[in-house]
Short mmCIF file of C-alpha atoms in Angstrom, two decimals:
data_model
loop_
_atom_site.label_atom_id
_atom_site.label_comp_id
_atom_site.label_asym_id
_atom_site.label_seq_id
_atom_site.Cartn_x
_atom_site.Cartn_y
_atom_site.Cartn_z
CA MET D 18 89.67 113.09 102.63
CA THR D 19 89.08 109.51 103.59
CA MET D 20 92.07 108.12 105.45
CA ALA D 21 91.61 105.98 108.59
CA SER D 22 88.01 105.04 107.77
CA GLY D 23 88.09 104.22 104.09
CA SER D 24 85.18 101.78 103.88
CA GLN D 25 82.50 104.32 104.82
CA PHE D 26 83.49 106.34 101.72
CA ASP D 27 83.71 103.58 99.11
CA SER D 28 80.34 104.41 97.52
CA LEU D 29 80.58 108.21 97.80
CA ALA D 30 83.06 109.16 95.07
CA ARG D 31 80.53 110.76 92.72
CA LEU D 32 78.94 112.60 95.65
CA TYR D 33 82.27 114.22 96.56
CA VAL D 34 82.90 115.29 92.97
CA ASP D 35 79.45 116.93 92.83
CA PHE D 36 79.99 118.42 96.30
CA SER D 37 83.02 120.24 94.90
CA GLU D 38 80.70 122.20 92.60
CA LEU D 39 78.71 123.75 95.45
CA ASP D 40 79.07 127.47 96.15
CA PHE D 41 80.52 126.73 99.59
CA ARG D 42 83.53 125.00 98.11
CA GLN D 43 83.88 127.26 95.07
CA HIS D 44 83.58 130.54 96.98
CA LEU D 45 85.03 129.65 100.39
CA GLU D 46 87.01 126.43 100.66
CA PHE D 47 88.92 126.35 97.39
CA PRO D 48 89.99 130.03 97.49
CA SER D 49 91.18 129.56 101.08
CA VAL D 50 93.12 126.35 100.48
CA PHE D 51 94.65 127.25 97.12
CA GLY D 52 95.36 130.78 98.26
CA LEU D 53 97.48 129.36 101.08
CA ILE D 54 99.17 126.81 98.83
CA GLY D 55 100.24 129.50 96.38
CA GLN D 56 102.26 128.71 93.26
CA VAL D 57 102.91 125.00 92.70
CA ASP D 58 105.07 125.12 89.57
CA GLY D 59 107.85 122.57 89.84
CA GLN D 60 106.61 121.09 93.13
CA ARG D 61 106.05 117.45 93.97
CA ILE D 62 102.78 117.20 95.89
CA LEU D 63 101.15 114.38 97.84
CA ASP D 64 97.38 114.55 98.29
CA LEU D 65 97.03 112.47 101.45
CA GLY D 66 93.50 111.08 101.66
CA CYS D 67 92.84 112.22 98.10
CA GLY D 68 89.36 110.72 97.83
CA SER D 69 87.97 111.04 94.33
CA GLY D 70 90.88 113.25 93.27
CA VAL D 71 89.24 116.69 93.40
CA PHE D 72 92.27 118.49 94.87
CA ALA D 73 94.82 116.32 93.06
CA ARG D 74 93.35 117.22 89.68
CA GLN D 75 93.29 120.93 90.44
CA LEU D 76 96.90 120.84 91.62
CA ALA D 77 97.96 119.09 88.42
CA LYS D 78 96.11 121.68 86.34
CA LYS D 79 97.86 124.46 88.27
CA GLY D 80 101.25 123.20 87.12
CA ALA D 81 102.66 120.93 89.83
CA ALA D 82 105.61 118.90 88.56
CA ALA D 83 104.17 115.70 90.04
CA VAL D 84 100.97 114.89 91.95
CA VAL D 85 100.44 111.66 93.84
CA GLY D 86 97.07 110.77 95.36
CA PHE D 87 96.98 108.38 98.30
CA ASP D 88 93.88 106.93 99.97
CA GLU D 89 92.61 103.93 101.90
CA SER D 90 89.16 103.89 100.27
CA SER D 91 89.22 101.48 97.35
CA GLY D 92 85.99 102.93 95.95
CA MET D 93 87.34 106.46 95.95
CA LEU D 94 90.62 105.42 94.35
CA GLU D 95 88.90 103.37 91.65
CA PHE D 96 86.88 106.44 90.72
CA ALA D 97 89.98 108.68 90.71
CA VAL D 98 91.95 106.20 88.58
CA GLN D 99 89.08 105.89 86.09
CA ARG D 100 88.78 109.67 85.81
CA GLU D 101 92.53 109.94 85.27
CA ALA D 102 92.26 107.34 82.49
CA GLU D 103 89.47 109.34 80.83
CA GLU D 104 91.06 112.77 81.32
CA PRO D 105 94.81 112.23 81.86
CA LEU D 106 96.68 114.80 83.93
CA GLY D 107 99.67 112.67 84.88
CA ILE D 108 98.47 111.92 88.44
CA ALA D 109 99.63 108.70 90.13
CA TYR D 110 97.22 107.11 92.61
CA ILE D 111 98.49 104.76 95.31
CA PRO D 112 96.48 102.47 97.62
CA GLY D 113 97.52 101.09 100.99
CA THR D 114 100.85 102.27 102.37
CA LEU D 115 103.03 104.97 100.84
CA PRO D 116 106.09 103.20 99.35
CA THR D 117 109.30 103.87 101.24
CA GLU D 118 110.99 105.07 98.07
CA LEU D 119 108.63 108.06 98.10
CA HIS D 120 109.49 109.03 101.67
CA GLY D 121 111.16 112.41 101.90
CA SER D 122 110.41 113.26 98.26
CA PHE D 123 107.55 115.78 98.44
CA ASP D 124 107.54 119.57 98.64
CA LEU D 125 103.97 119.73 99.94
CA VAL D 126 101.56 117.31 101.57
CA LEU D 127 97.89 118.27 101.44
CA ALA D 128 95.33 116.53 103.66
CA ILE D 129 91.91 118.16 103.48
CA TYR D 130 89.30 116.71 105.85
CA VAL D 131 91.60 113.80 106.71
CA LEU D 132 92.51 114.30 110.38
CA PRO D 133 88.82 114.23 111.42
CA TYR D 134 88.66 110.56 110.49
CA ALA D 135 91.26 109.57 113.09
CA ARG D 136 89.30 107.73 115.78
CA THR D 137 92.06 107.66 118.39
CA TYR D 138 95.07 109.76 119.26
CA ASN D 139 97.34 107.02 117.91
CA GLU D 140 95.54 107.19 114.56
CA LEU D 141 95.79 110.98 114.58
CA LEU D 142 99.50 110.78 115.30
CA ALA D 143 99.99 108.13 112.61
CA LEU D 144 98.39 110.40 110.00
CA CYS D 145 100.64 113.28 111.00
CA LYS D 146 103.67 110.99 110.91
CA SER D 147 102.68 109.79 107.42
CA ALA D 148 102.66 113.38 106.23
CA ALA D 149 106.02 114.08 107.85
CA ALA D 150 107.57 110.94 106.38
CA ALA D 151 106.53 111.97 102.87
CA LEU D 152 107.98 115.49 103.07
CA ARG D 153 111.45 116.76 102.47
CA PRO D 154 112.83 118.57 105.54
CA GLY D 155 111.67 122.17 105.77
CA GLN D 156 108.61 121.62 103.56
CA ARG D 157 104.92 122.18 104.25
CA PHE D 158 101.99 120.14 105.49
CA ILE D 159 98.58 121.77 104.94
CA THR D 160 95.56 120.14 106.50
CA SER D 161 91.99 121.02 107.43
CA PRO D 162 90.43 119.57 110.60
CA ILE D 163 87.08 120.32 112.21
CA HIS D 164 87.20 123.81 113.70
CA PRO D 165 87.75 123.58 117.48
CA ALA D 166 84.96 126.16 117.92
CA ILE D 167 82.46 124.55 115.52
CA ASN D 168 78.80 125.52 115.89
CA PRO D 169 77.04 122.52 117.50
CA ASP D 170 73.67 123.34 115.92
CA PRO D 171 73.20 120.68 113.18
CA GLU D 172 71.23 123.09 111.00
CA TYR D 173 73.74 125.95 111.11
CA TYR D 174 75.69 124.73 108.05
CA SER D 175 72.70 123.33 106.12
CA ARG D 176 72.76 126.18 103.57
CA TYR D 177 76.25 124.97 102.58
CA GLY D 178 75.14 121.44 101.69
CA PHE D 179 75.94 119.64 104.93
CA ARG D 180 74.89 119.24 108.55
CA ILE D 181 77.14 118.35 111.47
CA THR D 182 75.70 116.73 114.58
CA PRO D 183 77.87 116.14 117.65
CA LEU D 184 77.09 112.69 119.04
CA SER D 185 78.67 113.44 122.43
CA PRO D 186 80.21 116.45 124.20
CA LEU D 187 82.94 118.03 122.06
CA THR D 188 86.09 116.68 123.63
CA ASP D 189 88.98 114.79 122.01
CA ALA D 190 87.83 111.90 119.81
CA ALA D 191 84.17 112.88 120.17
CA PRO D 192 82.19 111.42 117.24
CA VAL D 193 80.21 113.76 115.01
CA GLU D 194 77.83 112.83 112.22
CA LEU D 195 78.46 114.55 108.91
CA ASN D 196 75.30 114.57 106.79
CA LEU D 197 76.03 115.56 103.20
CA ARG D 198 72.61 116.68 102.01
CA PHE D 199 72.39 118.56 98.72
CA ASN D 200 70.75 118.07 95.33
CA HIS D 201 69.51 114.47 95.43
CA TYR D 202 72.17 113.30 97.90
CA ASP D 203 71.63 112.41 101.55
CA ALA D 204 74.68 110.55 102.90
CA ARG D 205 76.06 110.21 106.42
CA VAL D 206 79.57 109.52 107.63
CA THR D 207 81.15 109.61 111.08
CA ALA D 208 84.02 111.95 111.82
CA TYR D 209 85.86 112.82 115.04
CA TYR D 210 86.48 116.10 116.79
CA TRP D 211 89.92 117.06 118.13
CA THR D 212 90.84 120.03 120.29
CA ALA D 213 93.40 122.56 119.11
CA ALA D 214 95.82 121.49 121.84
CA THR D 215 95.68 117.84 120.81
CA LEU D 216 96.06 118.62 117.11
CA GLU D 217 99.17 120.68 117.83
CA LYS D 218 100.52 117.98 120.16
CA ALA D 219 100.22 115.35 117.40
CA LEU D 220 101.88 117.62 114.85
CA VAL D 221 104.81 118.42 117.14
CA GLU D 222 105.22 114.77 118.09
CA ALA D 223 105.25 113.86 114.39
CA GLY D 224 108.13 116.25 113.76
CA PHE D 225 106.49 119.49 112.69
CA THR D 226 107.25 123.04 113.75
CA HIS D 227 106.02 126.57 112.94
CA ILE D 228 102.37 125.52 113.25
CA THR D 229 100.05 128.23 111.93
CA TRP D 230 96.24 128.34 111.95
CA HIS D 231 94.49 129.99 109.00
CA THR D 232 90.82 130.93 108.78
CA TYR D 233 88.75 130.58 105.63
CA HIS D 234 88.09 133.61 103.45
CA ALA D 235 85.71 134.30 100.58
CA ALA D 236 86.71 134.51 96.96
CA LYS D 237 87.18 138.08 95.74
CA THR D 238 84.72 137.94 92.88
CA ASP D 239 81.55 139.84 92.06
CA ASP D 240 79.35 136.73 92.15
CA VAL D 241 79.95 136.03 95.86
CA ASP D 242 76.85 136.87 97.91
CA PRO D 243 77.93 138.42 101.25
CA SER D 244 74.78 137.14 102.94
CA PHE D 245 75.78 133.60 101.94
CA VAL D 246 79.39 133.65 103.08
CA LYS D 247 79.10 135.75 106.24
CA PRO D 248 77.40 133.14 108.49
CA TYR D 249 80.09 130.64 107.54
CA LEU D 250 82.96 133.03 108.09
CA ASP D 251 81.46 134.01 111.45
CA ASN D 252 81.47 130.38 112.59
CA PRO D 253 83.32 128.03 110.19
CA HIS D 254 83.08 124.26 110.51
CA ALA D 255 86.75 123.78 109.54
CA ILE D 256 90.06 125.56 109.76
CA ILE D 257 93.35 125.21 107.90
CA ILE D 258 96.58 124.27 109.66
CA GLU D 259 99.97 124.85 108.06
CA ALA D 260 103.03 123.17 109.58
CA ILE D 261 106.68 122.79 108.56
CA LYS D 262 108.66 119.57 108.79
CA LYS D 263 111.69 120.20 110.96
CA PRO D 264 114.84 120.85 108.95
CA VAL D 265 117.73 118.45 109.32
CA PRO D 266 120.11 119.79 112.03
CA THR D 267 123.37 121.15 110.63
#
C-alpha cells in the first residue's frame, strides 16, 4: 500500500487499520480481492507494500503456509510488527529491499494500492519487476491501481470515506490527492494516475503475461445496501489486475 513513497504514510498506520473497517472495504474491496485470490492453503504469499498489515493478517488467518509483508514505510512496518507481537499469526515483515534468497519463492504477490505511488514510469516498472522477481514462474501477481476511468469529481467517492482530486489532467504520472476523511480522520496523500496501456506495458516489460482486468463486486450478504454499492460499482476508483509471471521456457 505504501511502496515508492513511504514517508508520507509513516504516521497513518492506525488510520489504515480503521479504514479497513469501513463498509466500502468490507462490502466491496475485500470480497473482490479475496474472491479473486481464492484458496490460499499451502501458499507462500508476499504482501508487497503491506502497510499496517491488514491484508497480510487476513491471508495468514485464511491458511496461507507463509506470509511475508514488505514495505518502505518505517512507521507502517513498526505498527505491523507490534501488532504481530501482540497477536501472533506467523507473519514476517521485511523493510528495505527483498532479500535475494526470497526471490522466486512465492506463489502469489499481492500489491493493493501500491502501483499508484509510482511517480515515474521507471518506478512503476521497478515495482512490477519486484513482484516478478519474488514469484515462482507461472504464479500470480494481483494488484489494484487507480481505475483508468476514475470519476474526476472529488466528492463522488466521499460516501466511501475518501475523496480523490486530480491535480492535473489525467495522463500518465498525473498526481492526484487522496483525502481519507472518515470518523475523526482527515489525512491527505499524493498518488499518481497511470493509463491502462502504460500499466500493461510495465507488466509485460517486467515479465508478466496473461494480464486480466477484474472489476469490483459487492459481497453477497443481506446487509449490503444496494443504494450504497451501486454508485461505486457504476464508477469505481480502482480496479484489480491479475498477471502471470512467464513460465521458464522448456
